[in-house]
Tab-separated table of C-alpha atoms and ligand atoms in Angstrom:
chain	number	residue	atom	x	y	z
A	1	MET	CA	6.870	4.248	-9.660
A	2	THR	CA	6.491	0.566	-8.698
A	3	LYS	CA	3.228	-0.154	-6.937
A	4	LYS	CA	3.494	-2.058	-3.697
A	5	VAL	CA	0.756	-4.455	-2.637
A	6	VAL	CA	-0.194	-6.898	0.069
A	7	ILE	CA	-2.633	-9.740	-0.529
A	8	LEU	CA	-4.742	-10.890	2.401
A	9	GLY	CA	-5.673	-14.488	1.529
A	10	SER	CA	-2.967	-15.061	-1.077
A	11	THR	CA	-3.385	-18.861	-1.077
A	12	GLY	CA	-7.041	-18.785	-2.141
A	13	SER	CA	-8.711	-18.595	-5.522
A	14	ILE	CA	-8.586	-14.781	-5.776
A	15	GLY	CA	-5.198	-14.618	-4.041
A	16	THR	CA	-3.473	-16.993	-6.459
A	17	GLN	CA	-5.065	-15.291	-9.460
A	18	THR	CA	-3.899	-11.913	-8.166
A	19	LEU	CA	-0.345	-13.260	-7.975
A	20	ASP	CA	-0.753	-14.583	-11.519
A	21	VAL	CA	-1.690	-11.102	-12.786
A	22	ILE	CA	1.319	-9.668	-10.920
A	23	LYS	CA	3.606	-12.351	-12.385
A	24	HIS	CA	2.500	-11.528	-15.933
A	25	ASN	CA	2.983	-7.807	-15.494
A	26	GLN	CA	6.258	-7.844	-13.563
A	27	ASP	CA	5.911	-4.303	-12.235
A	28	ILE	CA	4.206	-4.682	-8.876
A	29	GLU	CA	6.133	-5.419	-5.706
A	30	VAL	CA	4.522	-7.915	-3.333
A	31	VAL	CA	5.282	-6.776	0.207
A	32	GLY	CA	2.981	-9.025	2.241
A	33	LEU	CA	0.985	-12.258	1.916
A	34	THR	CA	-1.356	-14.130	4.258
A	35	ALA	CA	-2.875	-17.604	4.594
A	36	ASN	CA	-5.110	-19.434	7.011
A	37	SER	CA	-3.353	-22.806	7.108
A	38	ARG	CA	-1.966	-23.738	3.683
A	39	ILE	CA	1.657	-23.043	4.529
A	40	ASP	CA	3.122	-25.229	1.754
A	41	LEU	CA	1.582	-23.025	-0.896
A	42	LEU	CA	2.468	-19.894	1.075
A	43	GLU	CA	6.085	-21.058	1.222
A	44	GLU	CA	6.146	-21.445	-2.571
A	45	GLN	CA	4.667	-17.955	-2.956
A	46	ILE	CA	7.297	-16.539	-0.595
A	47	LYS	CA	10.091	-18.059	-2.690
A	48	GLN	CA	8.618	-16.682	-5.903
A	49	PHE	CA	7.550	-13.196	-4.770
A	50	ARG	CA	9.901	-12.507	-1.837
A	51	PRO	CA	7.543	-10.528	0.443
A	52	LYS	CA	8.901	-8.864	3.595
A	53	ILE	CA	6.154	-10.125	5.874
A	54	VAL	CA	3.573	-12.919	5.900
A	55	CYS	CA	0.765	-13.876	8.267
A	56	VAL	CA	-0.463	-17.382	9.032
A	57	MET	CA	-3.644	-17.432	11.119
A	58	HIS	CA	-2.706	-20.511	13.154
A	59	GLU	CA	0.151	-19.833	15.547
A	60	ASP	CA	1.559	-23.387	15.376
A	61	LYS	CA	1.616	-23.363	11.605
A	62	ALA	CA	3.200	-19.912	11.620
A	63	ARG	CA	6.016	-21.335	13.756
A	64	VAL	CA	6.471	-24.330	11.433
A	65	LEU	CA	6.709	-21.998	8.451
A	66	LYS	CA	9.173	-19.675	10.195
A	67	ASP	CA	11.440	-22.659	11.030
A	68	ARG	CA	11.342	-23.863	7.447
A	69	LEU	CA	12.199	-20.402	6.103
A	70	ASP	CA	15.016	-19.958	8.625
A	71	SER	CA	16.524	-23.299	7.648
A	72	GLN	CA	16.666	-22.075	4.045
A	73	SER	CA	18.019	-18.653	5.116
A	74	ILE	CA	14.929	-16.889	3.725
A	75	ASP	CA	14.490	-13.691	5.650
A	76	VAL	CA	10.744	-13.041	6.056
A	77	GLU	CA	8.884	-11.821	9.119
A	78	VAL	CA	6.111	-14.269	10.068
A	79	VAL	CA	3.185	-13.014	12.154
A	80	CYS	CA	-0.052	-14.758	13.153
A	81	GLY	CA	-3.703	-14.292	14.080
A	82	VAL	CA	-6.129	-11.450	13.387
A	83	LYS	CA	-3.601	-8.999	14.797
A	84	GLY	CA	-1.082	-10.324	12.286
A	85	LEU	CA	-3.555	-9.777	9.444
A	86	SER	CA	-3.926	-6.142	10.494
A	87	THR	CA	-0.136	-5.778	10.756
A	88	VAL	CA	0.234	-6.957	7.148
A	89	ALA	CA	-2.683	-4.745	6.020
A	90	THR	CA	-1.094	-1.588	7.413
A	91	ILE	CA	2.589	-1.803	6.405
A	92	GLU	CA	3.723	1.734	5.759
A	93	GLU	CA	5.211	1.419	2.284
A	94	VAL	CA	2.192	-0.377	0.776
A	95	ASP	CA	-0.166	1.318	-1.725
A	96	ILE	CA	-2.854	-1.337	-2.318
A	97	VAL	CA	-4.349	-3.955	-0.017
A	98	VAL	CA	-6.079	-6.793	-1.886
A	99	THR	CA	-8.678	-8.258	0.479
A	100	ALA	CA	-9.055	-11.859	-0.694
A	101	VAL	CA	-9.703	-13.676	2.569
A	102	VAL	CA	-13.060	-15.380	2.816
A	103	GLY	CA	-15.608	-14.330	5.399
A	104	MET	CA	-16.131	-11.566	7.909
A	105	ILE	CA	-12.594	-12.109	9.247
A	106	GLY	CA	-11.610	-9.611	6.515
A	107	LEU	CA	-13.475	-6.737	8.182
A	108	ILE	CA	-11.024	-5.589	10.871
A	109	PRO	CA	-7.844	-5.651	8.720
A	110	THR	CA	-9.744	-3.777	5.992
A	111	ILE	CA	-10.824	-1.102	8.478
A	112	GLU	CA	-7.246	-0.824	9.776
A	113	ALA	CA	-5.919	-0.480	6.218
A	114	ILE	CA	-8.447	2.258	5.405
A	115	LYS	CA	-7.510	4.128	8.583
A	116	VAL	CA	-3.924	4.431	7.364
A	117	GLY	CA	-4.988	5.452	3.855
A	118	LYS	CA	-4.403	2.321	1.772
A	119	THR	CA	-6.292	1.815	-1.485
A	120	ILE	CA	-8.460	-1.272	-1.107
A	121	ALA	CA	-8.913	-3.788	-3.927
A	122	LEU	CA	-11.950	-5.457	-2.422
A	123	ALA	CA	-12.792	-9.066	-3.161
A	124	ASN	CA	-14.008	-9.872	0.363
A	125	LYS	CA	-17.688	-8.976	-0.036
A	126	GLU	CA	-18.499	-10.062	3.537
A	127	THR	CA	-16.774	-6.863	4.729
A	128	LEU	CA	-19.407	-4.621	3.132
A	129	VAL	CA	-22.286	-6.964	3.939
A	130	THR	CA	-21.310	-6.918	7.604
A	131	ALA	CA	-20.407	-3.263	8.045
A	132	GLY	CA	-20.970	-1.469	4.725
A	133	GLU	CA	-22.101	1.880	6.103
A	134	LEU	CA	-19.284	2.090	8.585
A	135	VAL	CA	-16.610	1.039	6.090
A	136	MET	CA	-17.795	3.355	3.295
A	137	HIS	CA	-18.113	6.268	5.727
A	138	LEU	CA	-14.559	5.691	6.954
A	139	ALA	CA	-13.245	5.391	3.388
A	140	LYS	CA	-14.861	8.716	2.511
A	141	GLU	CA	-13.444	10.371	5.595
A	142	LYS	CA	-9.939	9.069	4.837
A	143	ASN	CA	-10.275	9.758	1.096
A	144	VAL	CA	-9.549	6.117	0.355
A	145	SER	CA	-10.618	4.374	-2.872
A	146	ILE	CA	-12.381	1.028	-2.621
A	147	LEU	CA	-11.915	-0.638	-5.980
A	148	PRO	CA	-14.194	-3.623	-6.584
A	149	VAL	CA	-12.696	-6.979	-7.549
A	150	ASP	CA	-15.971	-8.906	-7.548
A	151	SER	CA	-16.689	-9.263	-11.288
A	152	GLU	CA	-20.215	-7.803	-11.147
A	153	HIS	CA	-19.101	-4.741	-9.221
A	154	SER	CA	-16.053	-4.270	-11.404
A	155	ALA	CA	-18.436	-4.384	-14.384
A	156	ILE	CA	-20.739	-1.770	-12.845
A	157	PHE	CA	-17.751	0.391	-11.876
A	158	GLN	CA	-16.578	0.236	-15.496
A	159	CYS	CA	-20.076	0.983	-16.862
A	160	LEU	CA	-20.299	4.035	-14.580
A	161	GLN	CA	-17.115	5.672	-15.904
A	162	GLY	CA	-17.885	9.060	-17.414
A	163	ASN	CA	-21.518	9.157	-16.239
A	164	THR	CA	-23.155	10.998	-13.372
A	165	HIS	CA	-24.693	9.350	-10.318
A	166	GLN	CA	-28.026	11.151	-10.870
A	167	SER	CA	-28.377	9.632	-14.333
A	168	ILE	CA	-28.436	6.036	-13.002
A	169	ASP	CA	-31.793	4.314	-13.273
A	170	LYS	CA	-30.831	0.787	-12.220
A	171	LEU	CA	-27.855	-1.412	-11.571
A	172	ILE	CA	-28.435	-4.843	-13.129
A	173	LEU	CA	-26.385	-7.614	-11.573
A	174	THR	CA	-26.059	-10.739	-13.665
A	175	ALA	CA	-26.099	-14.181	-12.027
A	176	SER	CA	-25.064	-17.454	-13.583
A	177	GLY	CA	-27.848	-19.220	-11.676
A	178	GLY	CA	-25.345	-21.746	-10.331
A	179	PRO	CA	-25.387	-25.518	-10.792
A	180	PHE	CA	-29.057	-25.901	-9.816
A	181	ARG	CA	-30.580	-23.255	-12.098
A	182	THR	CA	-32.901	-25.772	-13.739
A	183	PHE	CA	-33.539	-28.045	-10.730
A	184	SER	CA	-37.138	-28.465	-9.516
A	185	LYS	CA	-38.089	-27.701	-5.910
A	186	ASP	CA	-38.077	-31.449	-5.150
A	187	GLU	CA	-34.693	-31.974	-6.778
A	188	LEU	CA	-33.250	-29.094	-4.724
A	189	LYS	CA	-34.158	-30.907	-1.495
A	190	LYS	CA	-31.840	-33.774	-2.409
A	191	VAL	CA	-28.752	-32.062	-3.788
A	192	THR	CA	-25.388	-33.127	-2.379
A	193	VAL	CA	-22.334	-31.141	-1.300
A	194	GLU	CA	-20.405	-32.591	-4.256
A	195	GLN	CA	-23.047	-31.370	-6.726
A	196	ALA	CA	-23.167	-27.932	-5.096
A	197	LEU	CA	-19.389	-27.572	-5.361
A	198	LYS	CA	-19.481	-27.917	-9.171
A	199	HIS	CA	-20.032	-24.415	-10.480
A	200	PRO	CA	-20.758	-24.322	-14.219
A	201	ASN	CA	-18.626	-21.265	-15.105
A	202	TRP	CA	-16.226	-20.329	-12.301
A	203	VAL	CA	-13.640	-22.143	-10.166
A	204	MET	CA	-13.749	-20.501	-6.741
A	205	GLY	CA	-13.302	-21.184	-3.035
A	206	SER	CA	-15.831	-23.567	-1.477
A	207	LYS	CA	-17.785	-20.976	0.536
A	208	ILE	CA	-18.554	-18.708	-2.420
A	209	THR	CA	-19.297	-21.762	-4.589
A	210	ILE	CA	-22.040	-22.827	-2.176
A	211	ASP	CA	-23.240	-19.207	-1.990
A	212	SER	CA	-23.528	-19.267	-5.778
A	213	ALA	CA	-25.589	-22.454	-5.657
A	214	THR	CA	-28.059	-20.988	-3.102
A	215	LEU	CA	-28.072	-17.540	-4.833
A	216	MET	CA	-26.931	-16.043	-1.507
A	217	ASN	CA	-23.854	-14.904	-3.403
A	218	LYS	CA	-26.090	-12.684	-5.524
A	219	GLY	CA	-27.858	-11.478	-2.398
A	220	LEU	CA	-24.536	-10.556	-0.779
A	221	GLU	CA	-23.611	-8.803	-4.028
A	222	VAL	CA	-26.833	-6.750	-3.974
A	223	ILE	CA	-25.831	-5.501	-0.510
A	224	GLU	CA	-22.243	-4.938	-1.667
A	225	ALA	CA	-23.521	-2.939	-4.666
A	226	LYS	CA	-25.745	-0.768	-2.481
A	227	HIS	CA	-22.758	0.302	-0.395
A	228	LEU	CA	-20.201	0.628	-3.190
A	229	PHE	CA	-22.445	2.660	-5.494
A	230	ASP	CA	-24.748	4.390	-3.003
A	231	VAL	CA	-28.079	3.563	-4.651
A	232	ASP	CA	-31.447	2.618	-3.211
A	233	PRO	CA	-32.036	-1.163	-2.933
A	234	SER	CA	-35.030	-0.745	-5.266
A	235	GLN	CA	-32.552	0.351	-7.954
A	236	ILE	CA	-30.705	-2.987	-7.906
A	237	ASP	CA	-32.042	-5.774	-10.111
A	238	VAL	CA	-30.772	-9.304	-10.640
A	239	VAL	CA	-31.036	-11.143	-13.941
A	240	VAL	CA	-29.940	-14.722	-14.524
A	241	HIS	CA	-27.520	-14.940	-17.444
A	242	LYS	CA	-26.175	-18.463	-17.551
A	243	GLU	CA	-23.255	-17.805	-19.914
A	244	SER	CA	-21.501	-15.367	-17.480
A	245	ILE	CA	-20.309	-13.204	-20.388
A	246	ILE	CA	-22.082	-9.981	-19.426
A	247	HIS	CA	-20.695	-9.340	-15.948
A	248	SER	CA	-23.285	-6.669	-15.069
A	249	MET	CA	-24.952	-3.559	-16.473
A	250	VAL	CA	-26.070	-0.045	-15.662
A	251	ALA	CA	-29.416	1.165	-17.003
A	252	TYR	CA	-29.494	4.955	-17.359
A	253	GLN	CA	-32.466	7.266	-17.150
A	254	ASP	CA	-32.306	8.064	-20.867
A	255	GLY	CA	-33.150	4.420	-21.627
A	256	SER	CA	-29.596	3.366	-22.513
A	257	THR	CA	-28.105	0.322	-20.810
A	258	ILE	CA	-24.328	-0.104	-20.709
A	259	ALA	CA	-22.929	-3.597	-20.169
A	260	GLN	CA	-19.411	-4.922	-19.569
A	261	LEU	CA	-18.526	-8.179	-21.298
A	262	GLY	CA	-15.584	-10.534	-21.078
A	263	MET	CA	-14.652	-14.155	-20.623
A	264	PRO	CA	-15.439	-15.426	-17.121
A	265	ASP	CA	-11.918	-15.017	-15.754
A	266	MET	CA	-11.358	-13.223	-12.450
A	267	ARG	CA	-7.954	-12.014	-13.623
A	268	HIS	CA	-9.843	-9.359	-15.662
A	269	PRO	CA	-11.439	-7.556	-12.688
A	270	ILE	CA	-8.324	-8.163	-10.551
A	271	ALA	CA	-6.082	-6.477	-13.143
A	272	TYR	CA	-8.574	-3.617	-13.551
A	273	ALA	CA	-8.490	-2.954	-9.795
A	274	LEU	CA	-4.692	-3.262	-9.535
A	275	TYR	CA	-3.988	-0.892	-12.426
A	276	TYR	CA	-7.052	1.376	-12.399
A	277	PRO	CA	-7.537	3.639	-14.332
A	278	GLU	CA	-5.077	2.027	-16.735
A	279	ARG	CA	-6.177	-0.941	-18.882
A	280	ARG	CA	-3.320	-3.400	-19.137
A	281	VAL	CA	-2.681	-5.665	-22.119
A	282	SER	CA	-3.595	-9.167	-20.950
A	283	GLU	CA	-2.604	-11.662	-23.636
A	284	TYR	CA	-2.646	-14.398	-20.996
A	285	ILE	CA	-6.454	-14.194	-20.716
A	286	LYS	CA	-8.608	-15.796	-23.398
A	287	LYS	CA	-10.242	-13.157	-25.606
A	288	LEU	CA	-13.990	-12.872	-25.951
A	289	ASP	CA	-15.263	-14.436	-29.201
A	290	LEU	CA	-18.936	-13.534	-29.512
A	291	VAL	CA	-19.451	-15.541	-32.699
A	292	ALA	CA	-18.133	-18.671	-30.985
A	293	ILE	CA	-20.463	-17.997	-28.040
A	294	GLY	CA	-23.374	-17.508	-30.445
A	295	SER	CA	-26.111	-16.352	-28.130
A	296	LEU	CA	-26.653	-14.859	-24.701
A	297	SER	CA	-29.712	-15.654	-22.611
A	298	PHE	CA	-31.529	-13.980	-19.749
A	299	GLU	CA	-34.176	-15.097	-17.283
A	300	ALA	CA	-35.667	-13.964	-13.978
A	301	PRO	CA	-34.168	-15.461	-10.796
A	302	ARG	CA	-36.407	-18.104	-9.150
A	303	LYS	CA	-36.715	-16.249	-5.860
A	304	ASP	CA	-39.297	-18.661	-4.390
A	305	ASP	CA	-37.134	-21.736	-4.951
A	306	PHE	CA	-33.870	-19.996	-3.954
A	307	PRO	CA	-35.000	-17.999	-0.878
A	308	CYS	CA	-31.519	-16.698	0.023
A	309	LEU	CA	-31.720	-13.905	-2.552
A	310	GLN	CA	-34.927	-12.527	-1.032
A	311	LEU	CA	-33.502	-12.914	2.496
A	312	ALA	CA	-30.621	-10.655	1.462
A	313	TYR	CA	-32.997	-8.041	-0.010
A	314	ASP	CA	-35.028	-8.230	3.231
A	315	ALA	CA	-31.918	-7.778	5.387
A	316	LEU	CA	-30.880	-4.774	3.307
A	317	GLU	CA	-34.359	-3.276	3.594
A	318	ILE	CA	-34.332	-3.697	7.408
A	319	GLY	CA	-30.752	-2.374	7.541
A	320	GLY	CA	-28.764	-1.801	10.761
A	321	THR	CA	-27.235	-4.996	12.121
A	322	MET	CA	-29.521	-7.280	10.066
A	323	THR	CA	-27.086	-7.666	7.166
A	324	ALA	CA	-24.287	-8.623	9.600
A	325	VAL	CA	-26.619	-11.247	11.066
A	326	LEU	CA	-27.545	-12.525	7.600
A	327	ASN	CA	-23.843	-12.845	6.780
A	328	ALA	CA	-22.851	-14.531	10.045
A	329	ALA	CA	-25.731	-17.018	9.867
A	330	ASN	CA	-24.854	-17.762	6.256
A	331	GLU	CA	-21.162	-18.367	7.045
A	332	GLU	CA	-22.130	-20.782	9.802
A	333	VAL	CA	-24.751	-22.749	7.872
A	334	VAL	CA	-22.618	-22.990	4.743
A	335	ALA	CA	-19.830	-24.493	6.872
A	336	SER	CA	-22.385	-26.925	8.337
A	337	PHE	CA	-23.647	-27.851	4.877
A	338	LEU	CA	-20.056	-28.481	3.736
A	339	ASN	CA	-19.637	-30.700	6.820
A	340	LYS	CA	-22.802	-32.553	5.779
A	341	GLN	CA	-24.651	-31.620	8.982
A	342	ILE	CA	-27.593	-29.970	7.225
A	343	SER	CA	-29.299	-30.254	3.846
A	344	PHE	CA	-29.158	-27.699	1.046
A	345	MET	CA	-32.650	-26.320	1.700
A	346	GLN	CA	-31.947	-26.003	5.426
A	347	ILE	CA	-29.465	-23.251	4.553
A	348	PRO	CA	-32.169	-20.595	3.878
A	349	GLU	CA	-34.445	-22.043	6.573
A	350	ILE	CA	-31.911	-21.546	9.348
A	351	ILE	CA	-30.821	-18.105	8.117
A	352	HIS	CA	-34.497	-17.085	8.133
A	353	THR	CA	-34.942	-18.366	11.704
A	354	VAL	CA	-31.869	-16.445	12.894
A	355	MET	CA	-32.981	-13.221	11.189
A	356	ASP	CA	-36.469	-13.591	12.703
A	357	LYS	CA	-35.017	-13.856	16.190
A	358	HIS	CA	-32.648	-10.893	15.827
A	359	ILE	CA	-33.546	-7.573	17.399
A	360	CYS	CA	-32.041	-5.146	14.943
A	361	ILE	CA	-29.867	-2.217	16.039
A	362	ASN	CA	-29.922	0.822	13.774
A	363	ARG	CA	-26.749	2.818	13.064
A	364	PRO	CA	-24.634	0.285	14.996
A	365	SER	CA	-21.096	0.841	16.208
A	366	LEU	CA	-18.375	-1.622	15.215
A	367	GLU	CA	-18.612	-3.235	18.667
A	368	GLN	CA	-22.374	-3.723	18.280
A	369	ILE	CA	-21.864	-5.258	14.832
A	370	LEU	CA	-19.253	-7.663	16.180
A	371	GLU	CA	-21.535	-8.572	19.089
A	372	CYS	CA	-24.464	-9.311	16.718
A	373	ASP	CA	-22.118	-11.353	14.513
A	374	ARG	CA	-21.133	-13.444	17.557
A	375	TRP	CA	-24.757	-13.889	18.622
A	376	ALA	CA	-25.883	-14.908	15.127
A	377	ARG	CA	-23.114	-17.507	14.865
A	378	GLU	CA	-23.989	-19.027	18.204
A	379	TYR	CA	-27.728	-19.069	17.498
A	380	SER	CA	-27.117	-20.569	14.034
A	381	ARG	CA	-25.008	-23.344	15.556
A	382	GLU	CA	-27.831	-24.100	18.002
A	383	GLN	CA	-30.262	-24.387	15.084
A	384	VAL	CA	-27.845	-26.633	13.189
A	385	ALA	CA	-27.503	-28.878	16.240
A	386	LYS	CA	-31.287	-29.414	16.207
A	387	CYS	CA	-31.008	-30.855	12.695
A	388	TYR	CA	-29.084	-33.990	13.524
B	1	NDP	P1	-10.750	-19.249	-0.960
B	1	NDP	O1	-11.423	-20.113	0.030
B	1	NDP	O2	-10.260	-19.839	-2.219
B	1	NDP	O3	-9.518	-18.509	-0.270
B	1	NDP	C1	-9.660	-17.857	0.951
B	1	NDP	C2	-8.346	-17.288	1.424
B	1	NDP	O4	-8.530	-16.789	2.741
B	1	NDP	C3	-7.211	-18.329	1.526
B	1	NDP	O5	-5.986	-17.676	1.388
B	1	NDP	C4	-7.391	-18.854	2.950
B	1	NDP	O6	-6.206	-19.440	3.493
B	1	NDP	C5	-7.746	-17.569	3.675
B	1	NDP	N1	-8.569	-17.807	4.844
B	1	NDP	C6	-9.595	-18.684	4.979
B	1	NDP	N2	-10.114	-18.619	6.219
B	1	NDP	C7	-9.389	-17.703	6.887
B	1	NDP	C8	-9.421	-17.215	8.223
B	1	NDP	N3	-10.282	-17.658	9.115
B	1	NDP	N4	-8.521	-16.283	8.557
B	1	NDP	C9	-7.627	-15.809	7.668
B	1	NDP	N5	-7.539	-16.235	6.401
B	1	NDP	C10	-8.418	-17.164	6.018
B	1	NDP	O7	-11.770	-18.051	-1.258
B	1	NDP	P2	-11.941	-17.201	-2.598
B	1	NDP	O8	-10.617	-16.746	-3.114
B	1	NDP	O9	-12.853	-17.899	-3.511
B	1	NDP	O10	-12.747	-15.943	-2.056
B	1	NDP	C11	-12.143	-14.917	-1.300
B	1	NDP	C12	-13.107	-13.744	-1.191
B	1	NDP	O11	-13.326	-13.206	-2.490
B	1	NDP	C13	-14.486	-14.144	-0.654
B	1	NDP	O12	-14.991	-13.110	0.123
B	1	NDP	C14	-15.329	-14.292	-1.916
B	1	NDP	O13	-16.691	-14.038	-1.692
B	1	NDP	C15	-14.700	-13.213	-2.799
B	1	NDP	N6	-14.843	-13.452	-4.232
B	1	NDP	C16	-14.301	-14.580	-4.795
B	1	NDP	C17	-14.429	-14.835	-6.144
B	1	NDP	C18	-13.779	-16.029	-6.786
B	1	NDP	O14	-13.834	-16.160	-8.015
B	1	NDP	N7	-13.158	-16.914	-6.050
B	1	NDP	C19	-15.200	-13.920	-7.004
B	1	NDP	C20	-15.671	-12.763	-6.333
B	1	NDP	C21	-15.503	-12.550	-4.997
B	1	NDP	P3	-5.879	-21.019	3.288
B	1	NDP	O15	-5.592	-21.184	1.832
B	1	NDP	O16	-4.705	-21.257	4.149
B	1	NDP	O17	-7.112	-21.759	3.720
B	2	MG	MG1	-19.372	-12.008	-8.155
């Protein structure tokens, strides 16, 4: 039976790579696509994959796209806004929803998709950072699978196959260390947006690229791992592995550690999630050549110089709404850094200030989470405004 998918965020890095996997396999039907504003690329994708429905966040751009499609007699429904995202995420005939939008905007459509029983191929880590307990609880209740797309979590998911939960000792997330792995504290104070956007191993959207440079990405992934694999935060370690060949590992109580290796190419974890439990032939992805790579290295993360990682562990330890606040503050300050309003080292400083001010709510409802998200964004913007 042909699988039917929708991709939320099809014009981004994960979205386009998901379509590439689908193009190479030729046996998945694309029913829905969404974009924020890049309607030219979305139009190309519509012509190639012929979805039934698409969503463009901006209403004006949605109208422009609809006019263009009508003039070419291409029959596609065009919806807009957050409501439109949820409409695409819940189309009846769809089996898998790939969540590849960036940021907490992915939360509501993911919840709506889970409610109607869709399998989730989850790239959007901000969903679990913001509302992990709520989302995982709902998925369990609805008997919905959440298949990780993030390479570290896909690696752990693969390393867990055939083993029991009780036998896990630790999950070991690998981190590339980002472009500033070897920079001194003083050098870090002066780094530019352009430098931060040059990731050594991966080509990704700008937000996650900055998160990788601050190590917040790894922090968000620690929180994501806690929710996906239901372990104690003390069981999640991070090791810097600059080659990005080992995508993560599971250490078992018998002293064995199982690792998953592959070239750093997101099409691997995307294909694994789309076809799970099947492993598809993927000639289009470069094969791993360990002799050519020669050696693999490991070092401890520099938590003092990259405070975002510790802030994420702290937020997870505190729990409740604190991880939503961490995420919201991070989204805001990363946008401000990209706009050149704050410096690189002001990113962790402001997040810390926002977390300090927050009065945490335990076992929050969705409404309380959304309210804390709003507050954290506003308070972060106030802190940013003080910087210039
Ligand atoms: P990109 O910035 O490349 O793409 C984001 C996608 O979301 C685009 O389709 C974009 O539309 C859309 N989008 C952006 N803002 C909004 C909004 N406000 N409302 C609706 N749609 C929006 O991001 P990535 O593909 O890099 O990342 C996507 C997610 O996957 C993130 O959560 C990231 O952390 C995660 N991830 C990414 C990895 C990677 O290798 N890139 C690896 C692991 C996880 P438009 O193109 O129109 O702007
Ligand atoms: Mg990752």
